[in-house]
PDB file of C-alpha atoms in Angstrom:
ATOM      1  CA  ASP A   1     156.601 208.718  12.165  1.00  0.00           C
ATOM      2  CA  ALA A   2     155.516 205.106  11.798  1.00  0.00           C
ATOM      3  CA  ARG A   3     151.887 204.594  10.895  1.00  0.00           C
ATOM      4  CA  VAL A   4     149.410 201.894   9.984  1.00  0.00           C
ATOM      5  CA  THR A   5     148.284 202.335   6.400  1.00  0.00           C
ATOM      6  CA  GLN A   6     145.056 201.098   4.890  1.00  0.00           C
ATOM      7  CA  THR A   7     143.918 200.884   1.248  1.00  0.00           C
ATOM      8  CA  PRO A   8     141.598 201.809  -0.223  1.00  0.00           C
ATOM      9  CA  ARG A   9     140.367 204.690   1.943  1.00  0.00           C
ATOM     10  CA  HIS A  10     136.936 204.570   0.319  1.00  0.00           C
ATOM     11  CA  LYS A  11     135.200 201.842  -1.599  1.00  0.00           C
ATOM     12  CA  VAL A  12     131.783 201.861  -3.224  1.00  0.00           C
ATOM     13  CA  THR A  13     130.571 198.616  -4.654  1.00  0.00           C
ATOM     14  CA  GLU A  14     127.452 196.808  -5.627  1.00  0.00           C
ATOM     15  CA  MET A  15     125.871 194.016  -3.692  1.00  0.00           C
ATOM     16  CA  GLY A  16     127.360 190.653  -4.572  1.00  0.00           C
ATOM     17  CA  GLN A  17     130.836 191.985  -5.503  1.00  0.00           C
ATOM     18  CA  GLU A  18     134.025 190.952  -3.822  1.00  0.00           C
ATOM     19  CA  VAL A  19     135.735 193.542  -1.674  1.00  0.00           C
ATOM     20  CA  THR A  20     139.373 193.346  -0.551  1.00  0.00           C
ATOM     21  CA  MET A  21     140.808 195.758   2.049  1.00  0.00           C
ATOM     22  CA  ARG A  22     144.469 195.863   2.804  1.00  0.00           C
ATOM     23  CA  CYS A  23     146.461 196.954   5.829  1.00  0.00           C
ATOM     24  CA  GLN A  24     150.156 197.493   6.318  1.00  0.00           C
ATOM     25  CA  PRO A  25     151.022 197.264  10.047  1.00  0.00           C
ATOM     26  CA  ILE A  26     153.770 199.274  11.639  1.00  0.00           C
ATOM     27  CA  LEU A  27     157.102 197.596  10.897  1.00  0.00           C
ATOM     28  CA  GLY A  28     157.991 195.242  13.735  1.00  0.00           C
ATOM     29  CA  HIS A  29     154.501 194.968  15.139  1.00  0.00           C
ATOM     30  CA  ASN A  30     153.457 191.311  15.377  1.00  0.00           C
ATOM     31  CA  THR A  31     149.842 191.699  16.362  1.00  0.00           C
ATOM     32  CA  VAL A  32     147.144 192.889  13.876  1.00  0.00           C
ATOM     33  CA  PHE A  33     143.491 193.543  14.564  1.00  0.00           C
ATOM     34  CA  TRP A  34     140.527 194.206  12.279  1.00  0.00           C
ATOM     35  CA  TYR A  35     137.615 196.221  13.594  1.00  0.00           C
ATOM     36  CA  ARG A  36     134.345 197.340  12.049  1.00  0.00           C
ATOM     37  CA  GLN A  37     132.637 200.587  13.064  1.00  0.00           C
ATOM     38  CA  THR A  38     128.970 201.228  12.459  1.00  0.00           C
ATOM     39  CA  MET A  39     126.547 203.775  13.967  1.00  0.00           C
ATOM     40  CA  MET A  40     124.366 201.026  15.397  1.00  0.00           C
ATOM     41  CA  GLN A  41     127.030 198.598  16.751  1.00  0.00           C
ATOM     42  CA  GLY A  42     129.911 200.874  17.408  1.00  0.00           C
ATOM     43  CA  LEU A  43     133.405 199.305  17.222  1.00  0.00           C
ATOM     44  CA  GLU A  44     133.472 195.531  16.906  1.00  0.00           C
ATOM     45  CA  LEU A  45     136.482 193.317  16.769  1.00  0.00           C
ATOM     46  CA  LEU A  46     136.343 191.045  13.743  1.00  0.00           C
ATOM     47  CA  ALA A  47     139.608 189.176  13.946  1.00  0.00           C
ATOM     48  CA  TYR A  48     143.149 189.377  15.201  1.00  0.00           C
ATOM     49  CA  PHE A  49     146.490 187.835  14.393  1.00  0.00           C
ATOM     50  CA  ARG A  50     149.738 187.343  16.201  1.00  0.00           C
ATOM     51  CA  ASN A  51     152.886 186.479  14.239  1.00  0.00           C
ATOM     52  CA  ARG A  52     150.628 186.125  11.178  1.00  0.00           C
ATOM     53  CA  ALA A  53     148.552 183.379  12.760  1.00  0.00           C
ATOM     54  CA  PRO A  54     144.879 183.951  13.373  1.00  0.00           C
ATOM     55  CA  LEU A  55     144.162 183.896  17.109  1.00  0.00           C
ATOM     56  CA  ASP A  56     140.535 184.789  17.081  1.00  0.00           C
ATOM     57  CA  ASP A  57     138.066 185.483  14.250  1.00  0.00           C
ATOM     58  CA  SER A  58     134.893 184.782  16.193  1.00  0.00           C
ATOM     59  CA  GLY A  59     133.608 188.306  15.412  1.00  0.00           C
ATOM     60  CA  MET A  60     133.544 187.642  11.645  1.00  0.00           C
ATOM     61  CA  PRO A  61     130.630 186.259   9.650  1.00  0.00           C
ATOM     62  CA  LYS A  62     132.390 183.099   8.496  1.00  0.00           C
ATOM     63  CA  ASP A  63     130.344 182.492   5.341  1.00  0.00           C
ATOM     64  CA  ARG A  64     131.407 185.722   3.626  1.00  0.00           C
ATOM     65  CA  PHE A  65     134.370 187.226   5.472  1.00  0.00           C
ATOM     66  CA  SER A  66     137.953 186.076   5.492  1.00  0.00           C
ATOM     67  CA  ALA A  67     141.127 187.558   6.937  1.00  0.00           C
ATOM     68  CA  GLU A  68     144.697 186.643   6.117  1.00  0.00           C
ATOM     69  CA  MET A  69     148.263 187.795   6.639  1.00  0.00           C
ATOM     70  CA  PRO A  70     150.235 186.638   3.560  1.00  0.00           C
ATOM     71  CA  ASP A  71     153.369 188.156   5.122  1.00  0.00           C
ATOM     72  CA  ALA A  72     154.348 190.287   8.074  1.00  0.00           C
ATOM     73  CA  THR A  73     153.769 193.529   6.143  1.00  0.00           C
ATOM     74  CA  LEU A  74     150.349 192.823   4.749  1.00  0.00           C
ATOM     75  CA  ALA A  75     146.998 191.948   6.248  1.00  0.00           C
ATOM     76  CA  THR A  76     143.860 191.512   4.113  1.00  0.00           C
ATOM     77  CA  LEU A  77     140.132 191.424   4.849  1.00  0.00           C
ATOM     78  CA  LYS A  78     137.922 190.088   2.100  1.00  0.00           C
ATOM     79  CA  ILE A  79     134.151 190.059   1.811  1.00  0.00           C
ATOM     80  CA  GLN A  80     132.595 187.820  -0.763  1.00  0.00           C
ATOM     81  CA  PRO A  81     129.822 188.347  -1.649  1.00  0.00           C
ATOM     82  CA  SER A  82     129.275 191.794  -0.185  1.00  0.00           C
ATOM     83  CA  GLU A  83     125.867 192.901   1.162  1.00  0.00           C
ATOM     84  CA  PRO A  84     124.444 196.349   1.992  1.00  0.00           C
ATOM     85  CA  ARG A  85     124.681 195.481   5.737  1.00  0.00           C
ATOM     86  CA  ASP A  86     128.423 195.311   5.361  1.00  0.00           C
ATOM     87  CA  SER A  87     128.558 199.082   4.807  1.00  0.00           C
ATOM     88  CA  ALA A  88     130.829 200.403   7.583  1.00  0.00           C
ATOM     89  CA  VAL A  89     134.255 201.734   8.318  1.00  0.00           C
ATOM     90  CA  TYR A  90     136.817 198.958   8.710  1.00  0.00           C
ATOM     91  CA  PHE A  91     139.882 199.697  10.808  1.00  0.00           C
ATOM     92  CA  CYS A  92     143.136 197.844  11.075  1.00  0.00           C
ATOM     93  CA  ALA A  93     145.313 198.216  14.154  1.00  0.00           C
ATOM     94  CA  SER A  94     148.724 196.816  15.004  1.00  0.00           C
ATOM     95  CA  GLY A  95     150.707 196.541  18.183  1.00  0.00           C
ATOM     96  CA  LEU A  96     153.172 194.659  20.269  1.00  0.00           C
ATOM     97  CA  PRO A  97     151.650 192.376  22.906  1.00  0.00           C
ATOM     98  CA  THR A  98     154.062 193.520  25.529  1.00  0.00           C
ATOM     99  CA  GLY A  99     155.120 196.671  27.200  1.00  0.00           C
ATOM    100  CA  THR A 100     152.801 199.536  26.338  1.00  0.00           C
ATOM    101  CA  ASP A 101     149.861 197.346  25.185  1.00  0.00           C
ATOM    102  CA  THR A 102     148.931 200.119  22.769  1.00  0.00           C
ATOM    103  CA  GLN A 103     147.063 199.403  19.569  1.00  0.00           C
ATOM    104  CA  TYR A 104     147.864 201.806  16.750  1.00  0.00           C
ATOM    105  CA  PHE A 105     144.992 202.389  14.405  1.00  0.00           C
ATOM    106  CA  GLY A 106     144.975 203.051  10.649  1.00  0.00           C
ATOM    107  CA  PRO A 107     142.771 205.678   9.051  1.00  0.00           C
ATOM    108  CA  GLY A 108     140.135 203.110   8.037  1.00  0.00           C
ATOM    109  CA  THR A 109     138.412 201.999   4.855  1.00  0.00           C
ATOM    110  CA  ARG A 110     134.902 203.390   4.382  1.00  0.00           C
ATOM    111  CA  LEU A 111     132.869 200.706   2.556  1.00  0.00           C
ATOM    112  CA  THR A 112     129.544 201.382   0.955  1.00  0.00           C
ATOM    113  CA  VAL A 113     127.690 198.470  -0.567  1.00  0.00           C
ATOM    114  CA  LEU A 114     124.754 199.485  -2.775  1.00  0.00           C
TER     115      LEU A 114
ATOM    116  CA  ALA B   1     133.625 188.658  29.136  1.00  0.00           C
ATOM    117  CA  GLN B   2     133.923 192.346  29.534  1.00  0.00           C
ATOM    118  CA  SER B   3     131.575 195.165  28.730  1.00  0.00           C
ATOM    119  CA  VAL B   4     131.884 198.951  28.704  1.00  0.00           C
ATOM    120  CA  THR B   5     129.157 201.527  29.192  1.00  0.00           C
ATOM    121  CA  GLN B   6     129.712 205.155  28.200  1.00  0.00           C
ATOM    122  CA  LEU B   7     126.824 206.904  29.901  1.00  0.00           C
ATOM    123  CA  ASP B   8     126.611 209.886  27.630  1.00  0.00           C
ATOM    124  CA  SER B   9     126.409 209.675  23.862  1.00  0.00           C
ATOM    125  CA  GLN B  10     126.827 213.429  23.390  1.00  0.00           C
ATOM    126  CA  VAL B  11     128.358 216.054  25.608  1.00  0.00           C
ATOM    127  CA  PRO B  12     128.288 219.746  24.634  1.00  0.00           C
ATOM    128  CA  VAL B  13     130.573 222.073  26.668  1.00  0.00           C
ATOM    129  CA  PHE B  14     131.697 225.657  26.293  1.00  0.00           C
ATOM    130  CA  GLU B  15     135.305 226.399  25.455  1.00  0.00           C
ATOM    131  CA  GLU B  16     137.555 226.699  28.500  1.00  0.00           C
ATOM    132  CA  ALA B  17     135.034 224.922  30.705  1.00  0.00           C
ATOM    133  CA  PRO B  18     135.877 221.620  32.455  1.00  0.00           C
ATOM    134  CA  VAL B  19     134.485 218.290  31.132  1.00  0.00           C
ATOM    135  CA  GLU B  20     134.051 214.791  32.419  1.00  0.00           C
ATOM    136  CA  LEU B  21     133.207 211.847  30.102  1.00  0.00           C
ATOM    137  CA  ARG B  22     131.952 208.861  32.062  1.00  0.00           C
ATOM    138  CA  CYS B  23     132.854 205.237  31.572  1.00  0.00           C
ATOM    139  CA  ASN B  24     131.808 202.206  33.592  1.00  0.00           C
ATOM    140  CA  TYR B  25     132.974 198.653  32.914  1.00  0.00           C
ATOM    141  CA  SER B  26     132.020 195.139  33.865  1.00  0.00           C
ATOM    142  CA  SER B  27     134.433 192.274  34.210  1.00  0.00           C
ATOM    143  CA  SER B  28     134.963 189.138  36.233  1.00  0.00           C
ATOM    144  CA  VAL B  29     138.759 189.467  36.000  1.00  0.00           C
ATOM    145  CA  SER B  30     141.224 192.271  36.480  1.00  0.00           C
ATOM    146  CA  VAL B  31     141.418 194.605  33.502  1.00  0.00           C
ATOM    147  CA  TYR B  32     143.432 197.213  31.711  1.00  0.00           C
ATOM    148  CA  LEU B  33     141.552 200.358  30.760  1.00  0.00           C
ATOM    149  CA  PHE B  34     141.993 202.785  27.858  1.00  0.00           C
ATOM    150  CA  TRP B  35     140.608 205.960  26.407  1.00  0.00           C
ATOM    151  CA  TYR B  36     140.920 206.591  22.684  1.00  0.00           C
ATOM    152  CA  VAL B  37     139.983 209.695  20.675  1.00  0.00           C
ATOM    153  CA  GLN B  38     138.714 209.718  17.164  1.00  0.00           C
ATOM    154  CA  TYR B  39     138.786 212.940  15.122  1.00  0.00           C
ATOM    155  CA  PRO B  40     136.446 213.173  12.083  1.00  0.00           C
ATOM    156  CA  ASN B  41     137.415 210.811   9.277  1.00  0.00           C
ATOM    157  CA  GLN B  42     140.427 209.457  11.159  1.00  0.00           C
ATOM    158  CA  GLY B  43     141.382 206.343  13.016  1.00  0.00           C
ATOM    159  CA  LEU B  44     141.550 206.061  16.803  1.00  0.00           C
ATOM    160  CA  GLN B  45     144.423 207.529  18.766  1.00  0.00           C
ATOM    161  CA  LEU B  46     145.329 206.518  22.302  1.00  0.00           C
ATOM    162  CA  LEU B  47     144.750 209.223  24.892  1.00  0.00           C
ATOM    163  CA  LEU B  48     145.770 207.344  28.008  1.00  0.00           C
ATOM    164  CA  LYS B  49     145.687 203.979  29.673  1.00  0.00           C
ATOM    165  CA  TYR B  50     145.637 202.346  33.083  1.00  0.00           C
ATOM    166  CA  LEU B  51     147.607 199.169  33.515  1.00  0.00           C
ATOM    167  CA  SER B  52     148.551 199.202  37.194  1.00  0.00           C
ATOM    168  CA  GLY B  53     149.883 201.506  39.917  1.00  0.00           C
ATOM    169  CA  SER B  54     148.540 205.003  40.474  1.00  0.00           C
ATOM    170  CA  THR B  55     144.848 205.237  39.885  1.00  0.00           C
ATOM    171  CA  LEU B  56     145.196 208.724  38.414  1.00  0.00           C
ATOM    172  CA  VAL B  57     146.499 208.545  34.881  1.00  0.00           C
ATOM    173  CA  LYS B  58     147.591 211.487  32.839  1.00  0.00           C
ATOM    174  CA  GLY B  59     147.474 211.407  29.028  1.00  0.00           C
ATOM    175  CA  ILE B  60     148.032 213.562  26.040  1.00  0.00           C
ATOM    176  CA  ASN B  61     146.395 216.893  25.347  1.00  0.00           C
ATOM    177  CA  GLY B  62     145.876 217.615  29.013  1.00  0.00           C
ATOM    178  CA  PHE B  63     143.428 214.753  29.679  1.00  0.00           C
ATOM    179  CA  GLU B  64     143.472 212.626  32.789  1.00  0.00           C
ATOM    180  CA  ALA B  65     141.379 209.669  34.070  1.00  0.00           C
ATOM    181  CA  GLU B  66     140.877 208.054  37.405  1.00  0.00           C
ATOM    182  CA  PHE B  67     140.499 204.336  37.878  1.00  0.00           C
ATOM    183  CA  ASN B  68     137.965 203.494  40.605  1.00  0.00           C
ATOM    184  CA  LYS B  69     137.844 199.764  41.218  1.00  0.00           C
ATOM    185  CA  SER B  70     135.007 199.816  43.761  1.00  0.00           C
ATOM    186  CA  GLN B  71     132.802 201.739  41.353  1.00  0.00           C
ATOM    187  CA  THR B  72     134.209 200.010  38.250  1.00  0.00           C
ATOM    188  CA  SER B  73     134.663 203.380  36.642  1.00  0.00           C
ATOM    189  CA  PHE B  74     137.289 205.091  34.557  1.00  0.00           C
ATOM    190  CA  HIS B  75     136.041 208.630  33.947  1.00  0.00           C
ATOM    191  CA  LEU B  76     137.932 210.971  31.633  1.00  0.00           C
ATOM    192  CA  ARG B  77     138.480 214.634  32.639  1.00  0.00           C
ATOM    193  CA  LYS B  78     139.944 217.827  31.363  1.00  0.00           C
ATOM    194  CA  PRO B  79     139.953 221.088  33.346  1.00  0.00           C
ATOM    195  CA  SER B  80     139.629 223.421  30.376  1.00  0.00           C
ATOM    196  CA  VAL B  81     138.632 222.276  26.889  1.00  0.00           C
ATOM    197  CA  HIS B  82     139.586 223.765  23.526  1.00  0.00           C
ATOM    198  CA  ILE B  83     137.810 223.790  20.227  1.00  0.00           C
ATOM    199  CA  SER B  84     140.303 221.224  18.986  1.00  0.00           C
ATOM    200  CA  ASP B  85     139.022 218.719  21.571  1.00  0.00           C
ATOM    201  CA  THR B  86     135.870 218.300  19.522  1.00  0.00           C
ATOM    202  CA  ALA B  87     135.918 214.600  18.648  1.00  0.00           C
ATOM    203  CA  GLU B  88     134.459 211.264  19.661  1.00  0.00           C
ATOM    204  CA  TYR B  89     135.955 209.546  22.718  1.00  0.00           C
ATOM    205  CA  PHE B  90     135.966 205.815  23.299  1.00  0.00           C
ATOM    206  CA  CYS B  91     136.549 204.002  26.514  1.00  0.00           C
ATOM    207  CA  ALA B  92     137.908 200.421  26.156  1.00  0.00           C
ATOM    208  CA  VAL B  93     138.832 197.461  28.392  1.00  0.00           C
ATOM    209  CA  ARG B  94     140.847 194.319  27.962  1.00  0.00           C
ATOM    210  CA  PRO B  95     141.700 191.474  30.349  1.00  0.00           C
ATOM    211  CA  GLY B  96     144.762 192.019  32.418  1.00  0.00           C
ATOM    212  CA  ALA B  97     146.321 188.805  31.219  1.00  0.00           C
ATOM    213  CA  GLY B  98     146.004 186.466  28.249  1.00  0.00           C
ATOM    214  CA  SER B  99     143.801 188.065  25.581  1.00  0.00           C
ATOM    215  CA  TYR B 100     144.726 191.229  23.764  1.00  0.00           C
ATOM    216  CA  GLN B 101     141.182 191.950  22.600  1.00  0.00           C
ATOM    217  CA  LEU B 102     139.838 195.375  23.356  1.00  0.00           C
ATOM    218  CA  THR B 103     136.149 195.817  24.081  1.00  0.00           C
ATOM    219  CA  PHE B 104     134.977 199.332  23.268  1.00  0.00           C
ATOM    220  CA  GLY B 105     132.163 201.422  24.600  1.00  0.00           C
ATOM    221  CA  LYS B 106     129.722 203.073  22.167  1.00  0.00           C
ATOM    222  CA  GLY B 107     131.572 206.369  22.276  1.00  0.00           C
ATOM    223  CA  THR B 108     130.863 209.910  23.559  1.00  0.00           C
ATOM    224  CA  LYS B 109     130.801 212.803  21.101  1.00  0.00           C
ATOM    225  CA  LEU B 110     132.305 215.888  22.706  1.00  0.00           C
ATOM    226  CA  SER B 111     131.327 219.158  21.086  1.00  0.00           C
ATOM    227  CA  VAL B 112     133.167 222.245  22.273  1.00  0.00           C
ATOM    228  CA  ILE B 113     131.148 225.371  21.763  1.00  0.00           C
ATOM    229  CA  PRO B 114     133.046 228.640  21.172  1.00  0.00           C
TER     230      PRO B 114
END
């Protein structure tokens, strides 16, 4: 049963610290998405990649957030420096941009910035 | 740009009763429509989707949805709910061509009462 995996599942950090979240997409999927979920804003798209190239990162605060895909099996989302308003659940999703058009979501990383 | 409105933030319903979760969308182009479910502390899982063809779409767990282009709606229904259906449900839309970005509604929390 192929799944998207995310690490860590939970992260508590202090304001100003760097946070790195990792995502392993389903093998063979060439599209990766990063979402942020908060009570106030709901689900927001931060960035997405196709074939490891960033296609759109307009949803990300550029001054502190960065997203990369060092290889086809790893996507990273970094926040530096972190702020309390970054507290949220961050989801990674992967998919194939053809056929079923389904995005498969990971379990999320719950980030708390104190 | 697209937008999604889920008209009810919370819907309580008794076990074995029918339920309808409402979703309206706005878009200047043709769209694909999706319903996702999120169980507590988990990622999102696809329930069903409308890409083209029959406007009545059947999904997993006995759910179905009907695409109504004139009313720009995509309401989710189930004739008889179970306790296990307690979760949050998200309606989402993406353009029918070009972009693979999903725009989500704010979600509807379905609570099934024994």
